[in-house]
JSON list of C-alpha atoms in Angstrom, two decimals:
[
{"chain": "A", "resi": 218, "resn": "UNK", "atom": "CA", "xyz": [0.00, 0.00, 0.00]},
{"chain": "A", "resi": 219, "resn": "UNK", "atom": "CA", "xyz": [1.39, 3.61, -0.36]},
{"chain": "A", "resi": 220, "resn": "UNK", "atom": "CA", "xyz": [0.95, 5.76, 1.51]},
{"chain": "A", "resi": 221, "resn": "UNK", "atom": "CA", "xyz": [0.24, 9.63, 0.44]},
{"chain": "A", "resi": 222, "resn": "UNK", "atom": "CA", "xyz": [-1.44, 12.63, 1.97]},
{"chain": "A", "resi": 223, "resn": "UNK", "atom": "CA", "xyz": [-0.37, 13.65, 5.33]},
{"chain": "A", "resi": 224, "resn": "UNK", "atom": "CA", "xyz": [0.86, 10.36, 6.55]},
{"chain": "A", "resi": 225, "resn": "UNK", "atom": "CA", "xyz": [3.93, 10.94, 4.67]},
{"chain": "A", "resi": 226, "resn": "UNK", "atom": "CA", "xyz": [4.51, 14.52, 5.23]},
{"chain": "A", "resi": 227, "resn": "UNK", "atom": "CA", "xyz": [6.73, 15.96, 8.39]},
{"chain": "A", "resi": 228, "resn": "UNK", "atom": "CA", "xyz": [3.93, 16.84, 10.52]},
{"chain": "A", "resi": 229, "resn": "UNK", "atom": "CA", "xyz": [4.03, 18.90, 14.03]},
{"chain": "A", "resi": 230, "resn": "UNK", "atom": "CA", "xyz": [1.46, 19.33, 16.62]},
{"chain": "A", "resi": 231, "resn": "UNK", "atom": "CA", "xyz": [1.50, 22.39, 18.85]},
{"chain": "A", "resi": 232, "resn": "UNK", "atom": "CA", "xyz": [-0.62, 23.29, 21.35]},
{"chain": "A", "resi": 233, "resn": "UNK", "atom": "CA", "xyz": [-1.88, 24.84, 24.71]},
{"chain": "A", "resi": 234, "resn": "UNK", "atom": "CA", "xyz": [-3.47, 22.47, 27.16]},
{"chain": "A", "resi": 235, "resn": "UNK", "atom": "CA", "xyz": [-4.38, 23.57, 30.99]},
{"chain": "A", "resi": 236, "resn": "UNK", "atom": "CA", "xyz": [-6.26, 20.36, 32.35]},
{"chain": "A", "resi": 237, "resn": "UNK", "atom": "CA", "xyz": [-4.95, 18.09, 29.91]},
{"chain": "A", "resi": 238, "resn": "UNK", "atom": "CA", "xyz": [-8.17, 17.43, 27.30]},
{"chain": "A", "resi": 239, "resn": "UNK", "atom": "CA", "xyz": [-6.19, 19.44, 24.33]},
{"chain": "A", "resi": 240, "resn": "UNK", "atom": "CA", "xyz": [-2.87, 17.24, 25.48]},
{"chain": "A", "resi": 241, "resn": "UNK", "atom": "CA", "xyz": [-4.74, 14.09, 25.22]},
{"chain": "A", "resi": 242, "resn": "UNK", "atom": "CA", "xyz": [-6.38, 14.99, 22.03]},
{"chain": "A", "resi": 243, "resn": "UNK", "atom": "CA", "xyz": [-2.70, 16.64, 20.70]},
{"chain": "A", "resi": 244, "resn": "UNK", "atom": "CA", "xyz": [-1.29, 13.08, 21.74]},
{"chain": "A", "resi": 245, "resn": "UNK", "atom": "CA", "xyz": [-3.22, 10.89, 19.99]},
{"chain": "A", "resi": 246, "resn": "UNK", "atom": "CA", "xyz": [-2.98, 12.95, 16.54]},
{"chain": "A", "resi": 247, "resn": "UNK", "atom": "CA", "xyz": [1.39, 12.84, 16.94]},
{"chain": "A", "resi": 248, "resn": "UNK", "atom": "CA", "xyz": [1.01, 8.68, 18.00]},
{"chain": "A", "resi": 249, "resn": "UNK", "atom": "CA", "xyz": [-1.13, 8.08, 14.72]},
{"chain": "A", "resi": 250, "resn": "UNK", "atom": "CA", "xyz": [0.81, 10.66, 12.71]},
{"chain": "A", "resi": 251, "resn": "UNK", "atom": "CA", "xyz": [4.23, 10.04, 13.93]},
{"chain": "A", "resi": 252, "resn": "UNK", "atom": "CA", "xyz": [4.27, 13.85, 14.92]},
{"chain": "A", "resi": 253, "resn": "UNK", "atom": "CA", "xyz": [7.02, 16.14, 16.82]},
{"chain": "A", "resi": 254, "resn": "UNK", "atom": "CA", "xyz": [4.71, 17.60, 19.77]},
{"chain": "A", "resi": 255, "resn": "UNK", "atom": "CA", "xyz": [5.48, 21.26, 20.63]},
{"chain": "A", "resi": 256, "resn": "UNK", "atom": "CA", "xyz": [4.09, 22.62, 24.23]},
{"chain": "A", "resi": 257, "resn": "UNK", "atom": "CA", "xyz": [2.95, 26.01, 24.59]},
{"chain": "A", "resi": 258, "resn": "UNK", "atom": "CA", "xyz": [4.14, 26.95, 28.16]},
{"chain": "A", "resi": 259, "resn": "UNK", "atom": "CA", "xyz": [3.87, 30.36, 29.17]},
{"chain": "A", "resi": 260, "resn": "UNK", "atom": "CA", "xyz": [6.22, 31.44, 32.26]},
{"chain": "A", "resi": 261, "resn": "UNK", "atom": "CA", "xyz": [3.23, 31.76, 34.73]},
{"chain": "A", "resi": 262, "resn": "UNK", "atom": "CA", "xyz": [0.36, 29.68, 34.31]},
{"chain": "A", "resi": 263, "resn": "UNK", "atom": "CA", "xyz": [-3.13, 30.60, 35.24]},
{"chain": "A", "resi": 264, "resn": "UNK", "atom": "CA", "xyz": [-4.23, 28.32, 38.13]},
{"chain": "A", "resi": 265, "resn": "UNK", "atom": "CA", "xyz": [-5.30, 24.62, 36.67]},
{"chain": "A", "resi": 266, "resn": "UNK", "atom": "CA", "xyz": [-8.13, 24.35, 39.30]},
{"chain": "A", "resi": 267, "resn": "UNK", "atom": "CA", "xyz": [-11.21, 26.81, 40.78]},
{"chain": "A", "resi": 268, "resn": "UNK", "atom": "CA", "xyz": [-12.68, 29.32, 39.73]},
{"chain": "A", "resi": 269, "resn": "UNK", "atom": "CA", "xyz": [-9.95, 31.57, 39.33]},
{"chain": "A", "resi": 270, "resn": "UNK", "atom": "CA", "xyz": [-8.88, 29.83, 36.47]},
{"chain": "A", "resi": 271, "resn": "UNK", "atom": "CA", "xyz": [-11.84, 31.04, 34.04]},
{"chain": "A", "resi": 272, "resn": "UNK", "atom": "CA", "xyz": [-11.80, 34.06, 35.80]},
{"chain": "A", "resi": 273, "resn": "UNK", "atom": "CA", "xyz": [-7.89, 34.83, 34.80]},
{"chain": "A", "resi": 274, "resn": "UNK", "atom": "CA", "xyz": [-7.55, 32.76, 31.56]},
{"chain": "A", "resi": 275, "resn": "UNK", "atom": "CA", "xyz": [-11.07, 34.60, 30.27]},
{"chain": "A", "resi": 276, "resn": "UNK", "atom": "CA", "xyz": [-9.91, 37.96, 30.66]},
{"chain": "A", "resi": 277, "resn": "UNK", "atom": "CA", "xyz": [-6.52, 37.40, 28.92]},
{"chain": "A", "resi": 278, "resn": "UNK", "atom": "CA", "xyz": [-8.23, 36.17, 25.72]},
{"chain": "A", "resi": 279, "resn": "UNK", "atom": "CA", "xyz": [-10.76, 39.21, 26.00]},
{"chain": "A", "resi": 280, "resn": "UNK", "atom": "CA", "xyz": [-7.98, 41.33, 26.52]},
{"chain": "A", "resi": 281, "resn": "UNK", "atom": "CA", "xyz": [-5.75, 39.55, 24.21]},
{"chain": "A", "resi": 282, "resn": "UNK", "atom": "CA", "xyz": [-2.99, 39.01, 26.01]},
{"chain": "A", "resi": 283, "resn": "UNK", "atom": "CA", "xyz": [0.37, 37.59, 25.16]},
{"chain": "A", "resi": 284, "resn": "UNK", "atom": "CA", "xyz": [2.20, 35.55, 28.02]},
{"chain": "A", "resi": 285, "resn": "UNK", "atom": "CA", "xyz": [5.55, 35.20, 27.63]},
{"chain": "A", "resi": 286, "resn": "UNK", "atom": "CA", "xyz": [6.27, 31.77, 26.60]},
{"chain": "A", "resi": 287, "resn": "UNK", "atom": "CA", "xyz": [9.19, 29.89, 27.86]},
{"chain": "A", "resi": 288, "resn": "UNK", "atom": "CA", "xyz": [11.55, 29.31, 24.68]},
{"chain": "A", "resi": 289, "resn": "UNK", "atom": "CA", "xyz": [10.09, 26.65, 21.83]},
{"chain": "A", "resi": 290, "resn": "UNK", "atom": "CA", "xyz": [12.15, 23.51, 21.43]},
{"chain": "A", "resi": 291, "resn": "UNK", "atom": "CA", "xyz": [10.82, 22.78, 17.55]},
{"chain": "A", "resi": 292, "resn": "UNK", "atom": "CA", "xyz": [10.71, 25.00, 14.40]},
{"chain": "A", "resi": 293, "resn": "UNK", "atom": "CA", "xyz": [7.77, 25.04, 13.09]},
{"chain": "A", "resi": 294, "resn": "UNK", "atom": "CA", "xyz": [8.90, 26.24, 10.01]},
{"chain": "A", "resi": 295, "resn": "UNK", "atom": "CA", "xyz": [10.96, 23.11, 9.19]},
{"chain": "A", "resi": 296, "resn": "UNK", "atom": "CA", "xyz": [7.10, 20.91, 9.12]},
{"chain": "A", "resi": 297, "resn": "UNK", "atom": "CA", "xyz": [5.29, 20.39, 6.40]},
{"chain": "A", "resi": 298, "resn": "UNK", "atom": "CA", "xyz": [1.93, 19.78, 7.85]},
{"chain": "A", "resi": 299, "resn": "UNK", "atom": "CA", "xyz": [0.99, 21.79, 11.34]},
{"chain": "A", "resi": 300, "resn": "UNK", "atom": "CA", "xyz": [-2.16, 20.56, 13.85]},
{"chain": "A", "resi": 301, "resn": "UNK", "atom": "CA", "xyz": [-2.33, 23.33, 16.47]},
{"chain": "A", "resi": 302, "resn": "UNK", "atom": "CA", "xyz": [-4.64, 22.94, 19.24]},
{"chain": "A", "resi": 303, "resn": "UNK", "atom": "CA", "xyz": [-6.11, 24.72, 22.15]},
{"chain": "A", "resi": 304, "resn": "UNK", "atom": "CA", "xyz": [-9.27, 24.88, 24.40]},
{"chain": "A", "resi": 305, "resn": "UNK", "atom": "CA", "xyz": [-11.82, 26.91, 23.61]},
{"chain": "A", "resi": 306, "resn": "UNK", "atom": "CA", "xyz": [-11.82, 30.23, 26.37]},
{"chain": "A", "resi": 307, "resn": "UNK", "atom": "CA", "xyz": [-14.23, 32.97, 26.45]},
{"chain": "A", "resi": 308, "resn": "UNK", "atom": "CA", "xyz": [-15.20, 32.09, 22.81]},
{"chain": "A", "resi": 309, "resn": "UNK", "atom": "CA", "xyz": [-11.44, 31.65, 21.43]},
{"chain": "A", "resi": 310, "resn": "UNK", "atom": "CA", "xyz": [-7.92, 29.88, 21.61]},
{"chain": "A", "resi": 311, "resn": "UNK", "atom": "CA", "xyz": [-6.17, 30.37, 25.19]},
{"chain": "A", "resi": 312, "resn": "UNK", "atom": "CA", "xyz": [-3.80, 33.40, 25.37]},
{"chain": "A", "resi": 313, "resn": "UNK", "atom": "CA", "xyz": [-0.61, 31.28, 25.15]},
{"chain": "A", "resi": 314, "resn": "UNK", "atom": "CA", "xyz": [-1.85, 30.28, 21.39]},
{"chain": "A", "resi": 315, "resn": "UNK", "atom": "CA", "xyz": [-1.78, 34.35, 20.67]},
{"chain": "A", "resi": 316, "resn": "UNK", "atom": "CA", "xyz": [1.59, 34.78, 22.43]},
{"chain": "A", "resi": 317, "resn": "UNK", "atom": "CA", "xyz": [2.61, 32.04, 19.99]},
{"chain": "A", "resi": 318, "resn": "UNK", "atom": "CA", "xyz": [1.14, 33.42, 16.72]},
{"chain": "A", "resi": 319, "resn": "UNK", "atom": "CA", "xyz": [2.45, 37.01, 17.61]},
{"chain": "A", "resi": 320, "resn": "UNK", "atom": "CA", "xyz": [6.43, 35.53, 18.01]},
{"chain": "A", "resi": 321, "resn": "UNK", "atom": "CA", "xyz": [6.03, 33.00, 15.20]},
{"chain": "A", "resi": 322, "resn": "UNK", "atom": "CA", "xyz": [4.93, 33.78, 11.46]},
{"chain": "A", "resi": 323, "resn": "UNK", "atom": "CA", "xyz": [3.80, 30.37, 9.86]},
{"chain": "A", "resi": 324, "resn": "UNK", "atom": "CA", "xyz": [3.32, 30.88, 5.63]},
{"chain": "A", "resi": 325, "resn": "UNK", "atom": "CA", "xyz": [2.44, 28.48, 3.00]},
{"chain": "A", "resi": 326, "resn": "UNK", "atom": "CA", "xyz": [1.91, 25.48, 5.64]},
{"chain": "A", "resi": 327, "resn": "UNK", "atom": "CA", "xyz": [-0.85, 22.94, 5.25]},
{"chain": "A", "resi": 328, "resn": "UNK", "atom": "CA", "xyz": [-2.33, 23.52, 8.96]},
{"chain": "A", "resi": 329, "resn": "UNK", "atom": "CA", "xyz": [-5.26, 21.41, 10.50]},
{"chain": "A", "resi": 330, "resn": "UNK", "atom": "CA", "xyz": [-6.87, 23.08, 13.89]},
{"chain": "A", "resi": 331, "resn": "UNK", "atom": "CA", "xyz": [-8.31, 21.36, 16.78]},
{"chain": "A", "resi": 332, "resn": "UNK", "atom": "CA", "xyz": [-9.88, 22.36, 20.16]},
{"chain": "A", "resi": 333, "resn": "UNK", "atom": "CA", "xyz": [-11.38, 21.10, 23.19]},
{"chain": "A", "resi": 334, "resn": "UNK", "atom": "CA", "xyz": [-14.84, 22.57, 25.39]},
{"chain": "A", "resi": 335, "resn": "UNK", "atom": "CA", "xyz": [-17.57, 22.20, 27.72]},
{"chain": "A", "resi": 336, "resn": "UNK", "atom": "CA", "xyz": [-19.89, 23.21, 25.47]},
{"chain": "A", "resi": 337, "resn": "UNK", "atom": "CA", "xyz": [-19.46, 25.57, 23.01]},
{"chain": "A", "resi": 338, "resn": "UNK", "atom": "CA", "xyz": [-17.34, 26.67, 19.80]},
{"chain": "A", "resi": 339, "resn": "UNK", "atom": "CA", "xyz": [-17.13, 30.48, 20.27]},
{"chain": "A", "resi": 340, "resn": "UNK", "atom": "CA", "xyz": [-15.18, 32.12, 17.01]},
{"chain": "A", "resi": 341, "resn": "UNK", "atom": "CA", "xyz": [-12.17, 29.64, 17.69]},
{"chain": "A", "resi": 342, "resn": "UNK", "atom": "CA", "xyz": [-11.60, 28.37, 14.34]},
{"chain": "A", "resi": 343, "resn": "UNK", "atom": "CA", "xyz": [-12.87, 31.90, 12.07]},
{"chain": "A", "resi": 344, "resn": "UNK", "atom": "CA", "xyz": [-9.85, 33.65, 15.00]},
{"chain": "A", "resi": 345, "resn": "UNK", "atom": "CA", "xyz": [-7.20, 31.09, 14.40]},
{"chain": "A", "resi": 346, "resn": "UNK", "atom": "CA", "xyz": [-8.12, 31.02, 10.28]},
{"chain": "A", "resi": 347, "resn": "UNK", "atom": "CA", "xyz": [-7.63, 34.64, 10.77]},
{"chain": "A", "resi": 348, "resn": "UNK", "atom": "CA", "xyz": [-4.27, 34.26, 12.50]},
{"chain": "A", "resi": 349, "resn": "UNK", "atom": "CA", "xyz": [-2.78, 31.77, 9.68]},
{"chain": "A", "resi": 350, "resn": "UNK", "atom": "CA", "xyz": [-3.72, 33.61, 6.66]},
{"chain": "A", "resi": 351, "resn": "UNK", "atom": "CA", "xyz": [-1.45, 33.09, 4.05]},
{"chain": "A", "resi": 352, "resn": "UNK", "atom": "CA", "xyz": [-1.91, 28.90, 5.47]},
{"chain": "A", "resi": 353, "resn": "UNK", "atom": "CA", "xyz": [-4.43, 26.20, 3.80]},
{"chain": "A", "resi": 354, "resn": "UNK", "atom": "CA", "xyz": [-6.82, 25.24, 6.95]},
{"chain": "A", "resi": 355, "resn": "UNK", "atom": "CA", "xyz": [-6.88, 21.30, 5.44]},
{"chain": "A", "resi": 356, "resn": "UNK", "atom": "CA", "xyz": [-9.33, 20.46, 8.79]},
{"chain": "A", "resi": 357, "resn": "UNK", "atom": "CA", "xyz": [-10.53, 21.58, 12.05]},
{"chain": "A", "resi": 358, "resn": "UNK", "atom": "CA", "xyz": [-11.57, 19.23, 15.00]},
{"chain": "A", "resi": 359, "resn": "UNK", "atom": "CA", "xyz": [-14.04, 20.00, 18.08]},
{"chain": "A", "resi": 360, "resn": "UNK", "atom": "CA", "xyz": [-13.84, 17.61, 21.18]},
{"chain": "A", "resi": 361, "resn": "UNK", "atom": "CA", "xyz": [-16.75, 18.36, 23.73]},
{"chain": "A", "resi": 362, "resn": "UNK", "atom": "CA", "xyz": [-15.53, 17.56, 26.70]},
{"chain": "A", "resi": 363, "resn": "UNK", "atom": "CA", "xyz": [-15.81, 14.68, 28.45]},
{"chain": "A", "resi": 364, "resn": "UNK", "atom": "CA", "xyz": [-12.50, 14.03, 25.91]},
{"chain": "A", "resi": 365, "resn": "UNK", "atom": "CA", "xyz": [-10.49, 10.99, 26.88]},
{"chain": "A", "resi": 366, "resn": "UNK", "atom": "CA", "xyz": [-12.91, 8.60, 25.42]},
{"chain": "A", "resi": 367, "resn": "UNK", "atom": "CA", "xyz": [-12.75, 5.72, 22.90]},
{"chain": "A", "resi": 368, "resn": "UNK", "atom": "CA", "xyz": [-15.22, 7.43, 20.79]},
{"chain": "A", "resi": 369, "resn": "UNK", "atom": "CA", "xyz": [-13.20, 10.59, 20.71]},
{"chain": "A", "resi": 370, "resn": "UNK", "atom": "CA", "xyz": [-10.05, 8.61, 19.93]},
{"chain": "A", "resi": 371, "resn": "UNK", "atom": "CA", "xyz": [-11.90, 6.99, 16.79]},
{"chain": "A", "resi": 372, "resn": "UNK", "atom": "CA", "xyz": [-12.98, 10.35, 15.49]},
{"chain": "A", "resi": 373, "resn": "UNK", "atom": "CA", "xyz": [-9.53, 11.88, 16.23]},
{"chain": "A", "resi": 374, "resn": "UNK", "atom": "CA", "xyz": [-8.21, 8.95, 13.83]},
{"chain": "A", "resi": 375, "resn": "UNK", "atom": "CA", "xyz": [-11.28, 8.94, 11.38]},
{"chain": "A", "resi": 376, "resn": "UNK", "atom": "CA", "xyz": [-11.12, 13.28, 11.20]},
{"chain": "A", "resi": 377, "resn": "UNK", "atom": "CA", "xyz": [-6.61, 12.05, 10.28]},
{"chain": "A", "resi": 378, "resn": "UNK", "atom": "CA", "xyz": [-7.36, 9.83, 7.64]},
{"chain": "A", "resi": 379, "resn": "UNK", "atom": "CA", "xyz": [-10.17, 12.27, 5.70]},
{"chain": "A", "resi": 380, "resn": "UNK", "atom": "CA", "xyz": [-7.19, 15.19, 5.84]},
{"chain": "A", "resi": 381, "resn": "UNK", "atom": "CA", "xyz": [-5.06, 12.01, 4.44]},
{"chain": "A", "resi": 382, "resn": "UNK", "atom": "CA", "xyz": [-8.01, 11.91, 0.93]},
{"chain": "A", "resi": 383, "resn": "UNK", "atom": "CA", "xyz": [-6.67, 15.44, 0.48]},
{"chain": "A", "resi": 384, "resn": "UNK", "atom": "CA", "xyz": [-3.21, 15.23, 0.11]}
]
């Protein structure tokens, strides 16, 4: 069998995960791709737990924020194909994921978006499609959480191979 599409491409997954549903969703596309991972970690977290933690990590994306971000261990420029991920926060991507797009400029990359949420989609994908022009969006993924199920694991894979029919 040969393989095409992005199976065969050097591929990258980035993302921003606070609780861990956008790692586990990140993880399962670089095990069935074969992907480099790349962590968005900002110096100072907002607090993982409580309610402090919408509180803090809503107003930065309102506010647009840009945490500094301790230094990137991958080029993302050297990938062919880029999955970037975050949860969905007050109707967008996390403030780390705008940190990153404001220090990195990604052109003429095939990039496929995913996100995680409780229950709803916000502007994620039209803001990140608006922070990748000059990109082809190949796909974009929603997990509701809870995330780290089977059935979420088969769509992650299912949602792979249909960007695979487009290479």
């Amino acid at each position: 069998m040969i393989m095409k599409g992005v199976y065969t491409m050097k591929s990258l997954v980035i993302y921003y995960s606070l609780e861990g549903n956008t790692r586990f969703v990140a993880e399962t596309i670089a095990n069935e791709m074969g992907a480099d991972l790349l962590v968005l970690k900002p110096k100072e977290d907002i607090p993982s737990k409580g309610f402090m933690r919408y509180l803090k990590g809503g107003k930065q994306v309102v506010l647009k924020k840009k945490p500094e971000l301790l230094p990137l261990d991958k080029d993302p420029a050297a990938y062919d194909v880029i999955y970037i991920g975050s949860p969905v926060w007050a109707g967008s991507f996390a403030a780390s994921v705008n940190a990153f797009f404001s220090a990195i400029s990604l052109k003429n990359k095939r990039i496929a978006l995913f996100c995680c949420h409780r229950g709803g989609l916000g502007s994620i994908f039209k803001n990140f499609s608006k922070n990748l022009e000059g990109n082809e969006i190949i796909g974009e993924l929603e997990c509701k959480e809870p995330v780290k199920t089977e059935e979420n694991i088969k769509r992650i894979k299912a949602w792979i191979d249909t960007l695979n029919t487009r290479g």
